[in-house]
Coordinates of C-alpha atoms in Angstrom, one line a residue:
Chain A
M1 CA 0.0 0.0 0.0
I2 CA 1.2 3.4 -0.8
P3 CA 0.5 5.7 2.1
K4 CA -1.7 8.6 1.0
T5 CA -0.6 11.1 3.6
A6 CA 2.1 13.6 2.8
K7 CA 4.5 12.4 5.4
K8 CA 8.1 11.7 4.5
R9 CA 8.5 8.5 2.6
E10 CA 11.1 5.9 3.5
P11 CA 14.1 5.4 1.2
F12 CA 12.8 1.8 0.7
F13 CA 9.7 3.2 -1.0
W14 CA 11.8 5.1 -3.5
F15 CA 13.9 2.0 -4.1
T16 CA 10.8 0.0 -5.0
V17 CA 9.5 2.8 -7.3
S18 CA 12.8 3.0 -9.1
C19 CA 12.9 -0.8 -9.7
G20 CA 9.4 -0.6 -11.0
I21 CA 10.4 2.1 -13.5
V22 CA 13.3 0.1 -14.7
V23 CA 11.1 -2.9 -15.3
M24 CA 8.4 -0.8 -17.1
V25 CA 11.1 0.7 -19.4
F26 CA 12.6 -2.7 -20.0
I27 CA 9.3 -4.1 -21.2
L28 CA 7.8 -1.2 -23.0
L29 CA 10.8 0.4 -24.7
P30 CA 11.6 -2.3 -27.2
L31 CA 7.9 -2.9 -28.0
I32 CA 7.3 0.8 -28.6
E33 CA 10.4 0.9 -30.8
L34 CA 9.2 -2.1 -32.7
V35 CA 5.7 -0.8 -33.3
T36 CA 6.8 2.7 -34.3
G37 CA 9.7 1.4 -36.5
P38 CA 8.0 0.5 -39.8
S39 CA 6.2 3.2 -41.8
L40 CA 2.5 3.0 -42.3
S41 CA 3.0 2.2 -46.0
M42 CA 5.2 -0.7 -45.2
L43 CA 2.6 -2.0 -42.7
G44 CA -0.1 -1.6 -45.4
E45 CA 2.1 -3.4 -47.9
T46 CA 2.6 -6.3 -45.5
L47 CA -1.1 -6.5 -44.8
N48 CA -1.6 -7.0 -48.5
D49 CA 1.1 -9.6 -48.7
P50 CA -0.9 -12.9 -49.0
D51 CA 2.1 -14.9 -47.5
V52 CA 2.1 -12.8 -44.4
M53 CA -1.6 -12.9 -43.9
R54 CA -1.6 -16.7 -44.5
S55 CA 1.0 -17.2 -41.8
V56 CA -0.7 -14.9 -39.3
G57 CA -4.0 -16.7 -40.1
L58 CA -2.3 -20.1 -39.6
S59 CA -0.8 -18.9 -36.3
I60 CA -4.3 -17.9 -35.0
Y61 CA -5.9 -21.0 -36.3
T62 CA -3.3 -23.4 -34.8
A63 CA -3.1 -21.6 -31.5
G64 CA -6.9 -21.5 -31.3
A65 CA -7.1 -25.3 -32.1
A66 CA -4.5 -25.9 -29.4
A67 CA -6.5 -23.9 -26.9
L68 CA -9.7 -25.8 -27.9
I69 CA -8.0 -29.2 -27.4
S70 CA -6.7 -28.0 -24.0
F71 CA -10.2 -26.9 -23.1
F72 CA -11.7 -30.4 -23.9
F73 CA -9.0 -32.5 -22.2
G74 CA -7.8 -30.0 -19.6
T75 CA -11.1 -29.0 -18.0
P76 CA -11.9 -32.4 -16.4
L77 CA -8.3 -32.8 -15.3
A78 CA -8.3 -29.3 -13.8
Y79 CA -11.5 -30.1 -12.0
L80 CA -10.1 -33.3 -10.6
L81 CA -7.0 -31.5 -9.4
A82 CA -9.0 -28.8 -7.7
R83 CA -11.4 -31.2 -5.9
T84 CA -9.4 -34.3 -4.9
N85 CA -6.4 -35.1 -2.9
F86 CA -4.6 -38.3 -3.8
R87 CA -1.2 -39.9 -3.5
G88 CA 1.1 -38.6 -6.3
K89 CA -0.9 -35.4 -6.9
R90 CA 2.2 -33.3 -6.5
L91 CA 3.9 -35.5 -9.1
L92 CA 1.0 -35.1 -11.5
E93 CA 1.1 -31.4 -11.1
S94 CA 4.8 -31.3 -11.8
I95 CA 4.3 -33.3 -14.9
I96 CA 1.7 -30.8 -16.1
D97 CA 4.2 -28.1 -15.6
L98 CA 6.9 -29.9 -17.5
P99 CA 6.1 -28.2 -20.9
I100 CA 6.9 -24.9 -19.3
V101 CA 10.4 -25.8 -18.4
I102 CA 11.5 -28.0 -21.3
P103 CA 13.5 -26.1 -24.0
H104 CA 11.2 -25.5 -27.0
P105 CA 13.3 -27.2 -29.7
V106 CA 13.5 -30.3 -27.5
V107 CA 9.7 -30.4 -27.6
G108 CA 9.8 -30.6 -31.4
I109 CA 12.4 -33.2 -31.4
A110 CA 10.6 -35.3 -28.8
F111 CA 7.4 -35.3 -30.8
L112 CA 9.2 -36.2 -34.0
S113 CA 10.9 -39.1 -32.3
V114 CA 7.4 -40.5 -31.3
A115 CA 6.1 -39.9 -34.8
G116 CA 9.2 -41.4 -36.5
K117 CA 9.0 -44.6 -38.6
N118 CA 11.0 -46.6 -36.1
H119 CA 8.3 -46.0 -33.4
L120 CA 5.2 -48.1 -33.2
I121 CA 2.9 -45.0 -32.8
G122 CA 4.8 -43.4 -35.7
Q123 CA 4.0 -46.5 -37.9
I124 CA 0.4 -46.4 -36.9
M125 CA 0.2 -42.7 -37.7
Y126 CA 1.9 -43.4 -41.0
E127 CA -0.7 -46.0 -41.9
L128 CA -3.5 -43.7 -41.0
G129 CA -1.9 -40.9 -43.1
I130 CA -1.2 -38.6 -40.2
R131 CA 2.0 -36.7 -40.5
L132 CA 3.5 -34.4 -37.9
M133 CA 6.6 -33.3 -39.9
G134 CA 5.7 -30.3 -42.0
S135 CA 2.0 -30.4 -41.3
V136 CA -0.7 -28.3 -39.6
T137 CA -1.3 -31.3 -37.4
G138 CA 2.3 -31.2 -36.2
I139 CA 2.1 -27.5 -35.4
I140 CA -1.2 -27.9 -33.4
T141 CA 0.4 -30.9 -31.6
V142 CA 3.4 -28.9 -30.3
L143 CA 1.3 -25.8 -29.6
T144 CA -1.0 -27.9 -27.5
F145 CA 2.0 -29.3 -25.6
V146 CA 3.4 -25.9 -24.7
G147 CA 0.0 -24.3 -24.0
L148 CA -1.7 -27.0 -22.0
P149 CA -0.1 -26.1 -18.6
F150 CA -1.3 -22.6 -18.8
Y151 CA -4.9 -23.7 -19.4
I152 CA -4.9 -26.4 -16.7
N153 CA -3.3 -24.2 -14.0
T154 CA -5.5 -21.3 -14.6
V155 CA -8.7 -23.3 -14.7
R156 CA -7.7 -25.4 -11.7
D157 CA -7.3 -22.2 -9.7
G158 CA -10.8 -21.1 -10.9
F159 CA -12.4 -24.4 -9.8
E160 CA -10.6 -24.1 -6.4
A161 CA -12.2 -20.7 -5.9
V162 CA -15.6 -22.3 -6.1
S163 CA -16.4 -23.6 -2.6
P164 CA -17.0 -27.4 -2.5
R165 CA -19.8 -26.6 -0.1
L166 CA -21.8 -25.1 -2.9
E167 CA -21.6 -28.4 -4.7
N168 CA -22.5 -30.2 -1.5
V169 CA -25.6 -28.1 -1.0
S170 CA -26.6 -28.7 -4.6
R171 CA -26.2 -32.4 -4.3
S172 CA -28.2 -32.4 -1.1
L173 CA -31.0 -30.5 -2.9
G174 CA -31.3 -33.4 -5.4
A175 CA -28.9 -32.4 -8.2
S176 CA -26.7 -35.1 -9.7
M177 CA -22.9 -34.4 -10.1
F178 CA -23.6 -33.4 -13.7
G179 CA -26.4 -31.2 -12.8
T180 CA -24.3 -29.6 -10.1
F181 CA -21.4 -29.0 -12.5
F182 CA -23.6 -27.3 -15.1
R183 CA -25.8 -25.3 -12.7
V184 CA -23.3 -24.3 -10.1
T185 CA -19.6 -24.9 -10.8
F186 CA -19.6 -24.0 -14.5
P187 CA -21.5 -20.7 -14.2
L188 CA -19.0 -19.7 -11.4
A189 CA -15.9 -20.9 -13.2
W190 CA -16.5 -20.2 -16.9
R191 CA -14.7 -16.9 -16.7
T192 CA -11.5 -18.6 -15.7
M193 CA -12.0 -21.1 -18.5
V194 CA -12.0 -18.2 -21.0
I195 CA -9.0 -16.7 -19.3
G196 CA -7.2 -20.1 -19.4
F197 CA -8.2 -20.4 -23.1
I198 CA -6.6 -17.0 -23.9
M199 CA -3.5 -17.7 -21.8
C200 CA -3.0 -21.0 -23.6
G201 CA -3.7 -19.4 -27.0
A202 CA -1.3 -16.5 -26.3
R203 CA 1.4 -18.9 -25.3
A204 CA 0.8 -21.1 -28.3
I205 CA 0.8 -18.2 -30.8
S206 CA 4.2 -17.1 -29.7
E207 CA 5.8 -20.5 -30.0
F208 CA 8.8 -20.7 -32.4
G209 CA 11.4 -23.2 -31.2
A210 CA 9.2 -26.3 -31.3
V211 CA 7.3 -25.3 -34.4
V212 CA 10.4 -24.6 -36.5
I213 CA 11.6 -28.2 -35.8
V214 CA 8.3 -29.9 -36.6
A215 CA 7.2 -27.7 -39.4
Y216 CA 9.1 -24.9 -41.1
H217 CA 6.4 -25.0 -43.7
P218 CA 3.5 -24.3 -43.6
M219 CA 4.8 -21.2 -42.1
T220 CA 3.4 -19.7 -38.8
A221 CA 4.0 -16.0 -38.1
P222 CA 7.0 -16.5 -35.8
V223 CA 8.7 -18.7 -38.3
M224 CA 8.0 -16.1 -41.1
I225 CA 9.5 -13.3 -38.9
Y226 CA 12.6 -15.4 -38.4
E227 CA 12.9 -16.2 -42.1
R228 CA 12.5 -12.5 -43.2
F229 CA 15.0 -11.5 -40.6
E230 CA 17.5 -14.1 -41.8
G231 CA 16.9 -13.4 -45.4
Y232 CA 16.2 -9.7 -45.7
G233 CA 17.2 -8.2 -42.4
L234 CA 15.5 -6.3 -39.5
K235 CA 13.6 -3.9 -41.6
Y236 CA 11.6 -6.6 -43.4
S237 CA 10.9 -8.7 -40.4
Q238 CA 9.5 -5.7 -38.4
P239 CA 6.1 -5.2 -40.1
V240 CA 5.2 -8.9 -39.7
A241 CA 6.3 -8.7 -36.1
V242 CA 4.1 -5.6 -35.6
W243 CA 1.0 -7.5 -36.9
L244 CA 1.7 -10.5 -34.6
V245 CA 2.3 -8.2 -31.6
T246 CA -1.0 -6.4 -32.4
I247 CA -2.8 -9.7 -32.3
C248 CA -1.1 -10.8 -29.1
L249 CA -2.0 -7.5 -27.5
L250 CA -5.6 -7.9 -28.6
L251 CA -5.7 -11.2 -26.8
F252 CA -4.1 -9.8 -23.7
F253 CA -6.6 -6.9 -23.7
V254 CA -9.5 -9.3 -23.8
L255 CA -7.9 -11.2 -21.0
R256 CA -7.6 -8.1 -18.8
M257 CA -11.2 -7.1 -19.5
L258 CA -12.4 -10.5 -18.4
T259 CA -10.4 -10.5 -15.2
L260 CA -11.6 -7.0 -14.4
S261 CA -15.2 -7.8 -14.8
K262 CA -14.7 -10.8 -12.7
T263 CA -13.5 -8.8 -9.7
E264 CA -16.4 -6.5 -10.2
T265 CA -19.0 -9.2 -9.8
A266 CA -17.3 -11.1 -7.1
Chain B
M1 CA -35.6 -41.7 12.2
I2 CA -31.8 -41.5 11.8
T3 CA -29.9 -44.5 13.1
L4 CA -26.2 -44.7 12.9
K5 CA -24.7 -48.2 13.6
N6 CA -21.0 -48.5 14.4
L7 CA -20.1 -45.8 11.9
H8 CA -16.4 -45.5 11.0
V9 CA -14.9 -42.8 8.8
R10 CA -11.3 -42.3 7.9
L11 CA -10.1 -39.1 6.2
S12 CA -6.6 -37.9 6.0
E13 CA -6.9 -35.6 9.0
F14 CA -10.2 -36.7 10.7
F15 CA -11.7 -39.9 11.7
L16 CA -14.9 -41.1 13.3
D17 CA -14.8 -44.2 15.5
N18 CA -17.7 -46.5 16.1
I19 CA -20.4 -43.9 16.1
S20 CA -23.9 -45.2 17.1
L21 CA -26.8 -42.8 17.5
D22 CA -30.5 -42.9 17.4
I23 CA -32.4 -39.7 16.5
S24 CA -36.2 -39.8 16.7
E25 CA -38.6 -38.3 14.2
G26 CA -39.2 -34.6 14.5
E27 CA -36.5 -34.2 17.1
F28 CA -34.2 -31.3 17.4
F29 CA -30.9 -33.0 18.0
V30 CA -27.7 -31.1 19.0
L31 CA -24.2 -32.3 18.3
M32 CA -21.6 -30.7 20.4
G33 CA -17.9 -31.0 20.7
P34 CA -14.6 -29.0 20.5
T35 CA -13.1 -27.9 17.3
G36 CA -11.6 -30.8 15.3
S37 CA -13.7 -33.4 17.2
G38 CA -15.4 -34.6 14.0
K39 CA -18.8 -32.9 14.2
T40 CA -18.8 -31.7 10.6
V41 CA -17.4 -34.9 9.4
L42 CA -20.3 -36.8 11.0
L43 CA -22.8 -34.5 9.4
E44 CA -21.2 -34.8 6.0
A45 CA -21.1 -38.6 6.4
I46 CA -24.8 -38.7 7.1
A47 CA -25.4 -36.4 4.1
G48 CA -23.4 -38.8 1.9
L49 CA -20.7 -36.2 1.1
I50 CA -18.0 -38.3 2.8
P51 CA -17.6 -42.0 2.2
V52 CA -18.1 -44.3 5.2
T53 CA -15.4 -46.9 5.8
R54 CA -17.6 -49.1 8.0
G55 CA -21.0 -49.2 9.6
Q56 CA -24.5 -48.3 8.5
I57 CA -26.7 -45.2 8.2
F58 CA -30.5 -45.6 8.2
I59 CA -33.0 -42.9 7.5
Q60 CA -36.7 -43.7 8.1
E61 CA -35.6 -47.4 8.6
K62 CA -34.2 -47.4 5.0
E63 CA -30.5 -47.9 4.7
V64 CA -28.8 -45.1 2.8
T65 CA -25.1 -45.9 3.5
G66 CA -24.2 -46.4 -0.1
L67 CA -26.6 -43.8 -1.7
P68 CA -25.4 -40.6 -3.3
P69 CA -26.3 -37.4 -1.4
E70 CA -29.1 -36.5 -3.9
K71 CA -31.0 -39.7 -3.0
R72 CA -31.0 -39.4 0.8
G73 CA -33.6 -36.7 1.4
I74 CA -31.3 -34.7 3.6
G75 CA -30.9 -30.9 3.6
I76 CA -27.8 -29.2 4.7
V77 CA -27.1 -25.7 6.0
Y78 CA -23.6 -24.6 6.5
Q79 CA -22.1 -22.0 8.8
D80 CA -21.0 -19.9 5.8
Q81 CA -24.5 -20.3 4.2
A82 CA -23.1 -21.5 0.9
L83 CA -25.7 -19.6 -1.2
F84 CA -25.2 -19.8 -4.9
P85 CA -23.7 -16.4 -5.6
H86 CA -24.8 -16.2 -9.2
L87 CA -28.5 -16.8 -8.5
T88 CA -31.0 -14.5 -6.9
V89 CA -32.6 -15.3 -3.6
R90 CA -35.7 -16.6 -5.3
K91 CA -33.7 -18.9 -7.6
N92 CA -31.6 -20.1 -4.6
I93 CA -34.7 -21.1 -2.8
A94 CA -36.2 -22.8 -5.8
Y95 CA -33.0 -24.5 -6.8
G96 CA -33.9 -28.0 -5.7
L97 CA -37.6 -28.0 -6.7
R98 CA -37.0 -29.4 -10.2
Y99 CA -35.3 -32.5 -8.9
H100 CA -38.3 -33.3 -6.8
R101 CA -40.7 -32.7 -9.7
I102 CA -42.3 -29.8 -8.1
S103 CA -43.4 -27.0 -10.4
G104 CA -46.2 -24.6 -11.1
E105 CA -48.6 -23.6 -8.4
I106 CA -47.3 -26.1 -5.8
A107 CA -43.8 -24.7 -6.2
V108 CA -45.0 -21.1 -5.9
E109 CA -47.2 -21.9 -2.9
R110 CA -44.4 -23.7 -1.2
I111 CA -41.8 -21.0 -1.7
D112 CA -44.4 -18.3 -0.6
R113 CA -45.0 -20.2 2.6
L114 CA -41.3 -20.3 3.5
V115 CA -40.7 -16.8 2.3
S116 CA -43.4 -15.5 4.7
L117 CA -42.3 -17.8 7.5
L118 CA -38.7 -16.5 7.2
N119 CA -39.7 -13.0 6.3
L120 CA -37.7 -12.9 3.1
S121 CA -40.2 -11.3 0.7
H122 CA -38.3 -8.0 0.2
L123 CA -35.1 -9.9 -0.7
L124 CA -36.3 -12.2 -3.4
D125 CA -34.8 -10.5 -6.4
R126 CA -31.4 -9.7 -4.8
L127 CA -28.2 -11.5 -5.2
P128 CA -26.8 -13.1 -2.0
G129 CA -23.6 -11.0 -2.1
N130 CA -25.2 -8.0 -0.5
L131 CA -27.4 -9.6 2.2
S132 CA -26.6 -9.5 5.9
G133 CA -25.4 -12.7 7.6
G134 CA -28.8 -13.3 9.2
E135 CA -30.6 -12.8 5.9
K136 CA -28.2 -15.2 4.1
Q137 CA -28.7 -17.8 6.8
R138 CA -32.5 -17.5 6.5
V139 CA -32.3 -17.9 2.7
A140 CA -30.1 -21.0 3.2
L141 CA -32.8 -22.4 5.5
A142 CA -35.6 -21.7 3.1
R143 CA -33.6 -23.3 0.2
A144 CA -32.9 -26.4 2.2
L145 CA -36.5 -26.7 3.5
A146 CA -38.1 -26.0 0.1
V147 CA -37.6 -29.6 -1.0
R148 CA -39.0 -30.9 2.3
P149 CA -36.1 -33.0 3.4
E150 CA -36.8 -35.6 6.1
V151 CA -33.8 -34.4 7.9
L152 CA -32.2 -31.0 8.1
L153 CA -28.5 -31.0 9.0
L154 CA -27.2 -27.7 10.3
D155 CA -23.5 -27.1 10.6
E156 CA -23.0 -24.4 13.2
P157 CA -25.6 -22.2 11.5
L158 CA -25.3 -19.4 14.1
S159 CA -21.7 -19.2 15.0
A160 CA -20.6 -17.0 12.1
L161 CA -23.3 -14.4 12.8
D162 CA -23.2 -11.2 14.7
P163 CA -24.9 -11.4 18.1
N164 CA -28.0 -9.5 17.0
F165 CA -28.5 -11.7 13.9
R166 CA -27.8 -14.8 16.0
E167 CA -31.0 -14.2 18.0
E168 CA -32.9 -13.6 14.8
V169 CA -31.8 -16.9 13.2
R170 CA -32.2 -18.8 16.4
N171 CA -35.8 -17.8 16.6
A172 CA -36.3 -18.7 13.0
L173 CA -34.9 -22.1 13.6
K174 CA -37.2 -22.6 16.5
S175 CA -40.3 -21.6 14.6
L176 CA -39.2 -23.6 11.5
H177 CA -38.7 -26.7 13.6
R178 CA -42.2 -26.3 15.2
N179 CA -43.9 -25.5 11.9
T180 CA -42.4 -28.1 9.6
G181 CA -42.0 -31.2 11.8
T182 CA -38.7 -31.9 10.1
T183 CA -36.0 -33.6 12.1
F184 CA -33.2 -31.2 12.8
M185 CA -29.7 -32.2 13.6
M186 CA -27.5 -29.2 14.5
V187 CA -23.8 -29.0 15.2
T188 CA -22.8 -26.2 17.6
H189 CA -20.4 -25.3 20.3
D190 CA -22.6 -22.7 21.8
F191 CA -24.3 -23.7 25.0
V192 CA -27.1 -21.2 24.6
D193 CA -28.0 -22.6 21.2
A194 CA -27.9 -26.2 22.6
L195 CA -30.0 -25.4 25.7
S196 CA -32.6 -23.1 23.9
L197 CA -33.1 -25.3 20.8
G198 CA -32.1 -28.9 21.5
D199 CA -34.3 -31.7 22.7
R200 CA -31.5 -34.2 22.9
A201 CA -27.8 -33.9 22.4
A202 CA -24.6 -35.8 22.0
V203 CA -21.1 -34.7 22.9
I204 CA -18.4 -35.9 20.4
N205 CA -14.7 -35.8 21.2
N206 CA -11.8 -37.1 19.2
G207 CA -14.0 -39.0 16.8
H208 CA -16.2 -40.8 19.2
I209 CA -19.4 -40.1 21.1
E210 CA -18.7 -39.3 24.8
Q211 CA -22.3 -39.0 25.9
A212 CA -25.8 -38.8 24.3
G213 CA -29.1 -38.0 25.9
P214 CA -31.5 -35.2 26.8
V215 CA -29.8 -31.8 26.7
D216 CA -30.5 -31.1 30.4
D217 CA -28.8 -34.4 31.3
I218 CA -25.7 -33.5 29.3
F219 CA -25.4 -30.2 31.2
Q220 CA -26.5 -31.4 34.6
K221 CA -25.4 -35.0 34.7
P222 CA -22.3 -35.5 32.6
M223 CA -21.0 -39.0 32.7
S224 CA -17.3 -38.4 32.0
A225 CA -14.7 -35.9 33.0
F226 CA -14.5 -34.7 29.4
V227 CA -18.2 -33.9 29.2
A228 CA -18.2 -32.3 32.6
N229 CA -15.4 -30.1 31.6
F230 CA -16.9 -29.4 28.2
V231 CA -20.3 -28.3 29.5
G232 CA -18.6 -25.9 32.0
M233 CA -18.7 -27.9 35.2
K234 CA -15.5 -26.2 36.2
N235 CA -15.3 -27.8 39.6
L236 CA -14.3 -31.3 38.7
F237 CA -12.6 -33.5 41.3
K238 CA -11.6 -37.1 41.5
A239 CA -13.3 -38.5 44.6
R240 CA -13.5 -41.7 46.7
F241 CA -16.9 -42.2 48.2
E242 CA -17.5 -43.4 51.7
G243 CA -21.2 -43.7 52.5
T244 CA -22.9 -40.4 51.6
K245 CA -19.6 -38.5 51.9
T246 CA -16.5 -37.9 50.0
S247 CA -13.2 -36.3 51.0
L248 CA -11.2 -33.7 49.1
G249 CA -8.0 -33.5 51.0
D250 CA -9.1 -32.5 54.5
L251 CA -12.5 -31.2 53.3
E252 CA -15.4 -33.5 53.9
I253 CA -18.3 -33.1 51.4
E254 CA -21.8 -34.3 52.0
L255 CA -23.5 -35.7 48.9
G256 CA -26.9 -36.4 50.5
R257 CA -27.0 -39.8 48.8
K258 CA -25.0 -42.9 48.4
P259 CA -23.2 -43.2 45.1
D260 CA -23.2 -46.6 43.4
N261 CA -19.5 -46.6 42.6
G262 CA -16.8 -46.6 45.3
Q263 CA -14.8 -43.9 43.5
G264 CA -15.2 -41.6 40.6
H265 CA -15.7 -37.8 40.1
I266 CA -17.7 -35.1 41.6
A267 CA -18.6 -32.0 39.6
I268 CA -20.2 -28.8 40.6
R269 CA -21.2 -26.0 38.3
P270 CA -19.5 -22.7 39.2
E271 CA -22.9 -20.9 39.3
D272 CA -23.9 -23.2 42.2
I273 CA -21.1 -22.2 44.5
L274 CA -22.1 -19.3 46.8
I275 CA -19.6 -16.9 48.2
T276 CA -20.3 -15.2 51.5
R277 CA -18.3 -12.9 53.7
D278 CA -18.9 -14.9 56.9
A279 CA -19.8 -18.4 57.5
F280 CA -23.4 -19.1 58.4
S281 CA -24.7 -22.3 59.8
S282 CA -26.9 -24.4 57.7
T283 CA -27.6 -28.1 57.7
V284 CA -28.1 -28.7 53.9
R285 CA -25.0 -26.8 52.7
N286 CA -21.5 -27.8 52.5
M287 CA -19.6 -24.9 53.8
F288 CA -15.9 -24.2 53.9
K289 CA -13.7 -21.3 54.8
G290 CA -11.1 -20.2 52.2
K291 CA -9.1 -17.5 50.6
V292 CA -9.7 -15.7 47.3
A293 CA -7.0 -16.9 45.0
G294 CA -8.0 -14.9 42.0
V295 CA -10.7 -12.9 40.3
F296 CA -11.1 -13.1 36.5
A297 CA -13.5 -11.0 34.4
Q298 CA -15.6 -12.9 31.9
G299 CA -17.7 -10.4 30.1
F300 CA -20.7 -9.7 32.4
T301 CA -19.7 -12.2 35.1
Y302 CA -16.6 -12.9 37.1
E303 CA -15.0 -16.1 37.9
V304 CA -13.6 -16.2 41.4
H305 CA -11.1 -18.8 42.5
I306 CA -11.2 -19.7 46.2
R307 CA -8.7 -22.0 47.8
A308 CA -10.1 -24.1 50.6
G309 CA -7.6 -26.4 52.1
E310 CA -5.7 -27.8 49.2
T311 CA -8.7 -27.5 46.8
V312 CA -9.4 -24.6 44.5
F313 CA -13.1 -24.0 43.8
K314 CA -14.3 -21.8 41.0
S315 CA -17.4 -19.7 41.5
L316 CA -19.2 -17.6 38.9
I317 CA -20.8 -14.4 40.3
T318 CA -22.3 -11.2 38.8
Q319 CA -20.5 -7.9 38.8
K320 CA -23.1 -6.6 41.4
A321 CA -22.3 -9.5 43.8
L322 CA -18.6 -8.9 43.3
S323 CA -18.9 -5.2 44.3
E324 CA -21.3 -5.9 47.2
L325 CA -19.0 -8.5 48.6
A326 CA -16.0 -6.3 47.9
I327 CA -14.0 -9.4 47.0
Q328 CA -10.3 -9.0 46.6
E329 CA -7.5 -11.4 46.1
G330 CA -6.1 -12.9 49.4
E331 CA -9.2 -12.1 51.4
A332 CA -10.9 -14.7 53.6
V333 CA -14.4 -15.8 52.5
S334 CA -16.7 -18.7 52.9
I335 CA -18.1 -20.8 50.1
S336 CA -21.1 -23.1 50.3
F337 CA -23.0 -25.3 47.9
P338 CA -26.0 -27.6 48.5
A339 CA -25.6 -31.3 48.3
R340 CA -28.0 -31.5 45.3
A341 CA -25.7 -29.3 43.3
I342 CA -23.0 -31.9 43.5
H343 CA -23.1 -34.3 40.5
N344 CA -21.2 -37.5 40.9
F345 CA -20.2 -40.1 38.3

């Protein structure tokens, strides 16, 4: 709390403020520099470049798909983690967090080794015509991998915030577990599901390391930024970066709006 | 009505051991015990919210031990009310009706009755978030009773309330119990709640039942040192009985009756010990001279400790009595108590 009275502030207060300013500048300066770098005509030109729009579209599509998959498989697991205690729960939670700490290229390599022809699963996938290497499926797979923890952790916290007593009362009034979930738990936790969805999507859309291993083509926006930087230099990669950042900021904005309206109603 | 047979529950932190209880139809049963004794666990086990490791639960002669909570016909009201925060008061109260196939006029009539009984009509369209504690608890009661449970379980429904709301909800409970004929089982650690509402009671300690019986018996005739202590019989002494007498050090106490057991405990409520300045002669009273060992304020009353011989007696007196007697530490006083105030077990 910042004291509102005019009494003399402690040196510690000024220390915390200065550190805060350093952090703000560190985050905002490069981003502002990036956004203001390219001219409007260049931004417009990039917008009309079908390759750029295709890659940004692919990024949104694959990240959205990853978030959707996380929603389907992550929600029940998040509920389980929020409501039950069992032996090995800590271990399970650590496993869920693994994708956060594993270096991203390693993720790509790990998936390719499962999908390789010397692996049983790889052979089955080959028979079924499913390819990870160089495919949209591959991109969605690694994006789900990196995004899943963000979804599960967010939603688990959301479920934990719903008192189990509400569910108990609902059951005692005659509702089944399903009825209870859809009439009590879901209406109280859906906001965190949306937030989890966005967190997962935002994480997925920024993924480069794992994607570039699994699929250089079709090209997602981060890979395209990398390619333009390598091939033509900073000036040509900037406009694509600006468009990607705009989208990420948009996602972030929606996220903040939702969290704010949540604290208002609570 | 509710019968528990050798109930065992094991949870990570709590356990219940061999709980057997009989609660009659329409009774207001009170479950008392210190924090962590397993009161709430027992309620949740009856409601089917906690699995039972061993034993059986019967409601209306029907075994429900393995049934899910929604099939037991049990309502539950928690200390923190647990109202659905996203639903209006009206929707909270009507929540369970659809599962009991109650709709249309019957539903409206039933809700109206509870609403007027609990005086909630002005709150129906509000969300629970901005109701007072007492209002919330009345809504929780209406919600639980709307589905006409055979049993209503109440988990310390009054202890989270401000004193003025507590009275309001206590009265609501009393009139609801009278009007609905539902069996109530309430967990509390408040003696006033237990004495003013309960027909019968049980004291639970460390996962097992210490004593069960009429509420007055629990308070007047505890059967173990724990219960005596718990219900505030602060003068609790080990005793060996000889005829109608017992000795505490060099004090000889007349019981006025002959105990069945040769040795045990005697217990005297602190309210029953009278302090006087001078000794007076009386045949019925046990009277001893002693010294004031301490005076402790307890809200509107004072607990005075008097040492007589080697024994310290605790007496509860009003502020008025304290100032009239001008009691101070170290002063000589007399204490007396009638033989019938002595409980032995």
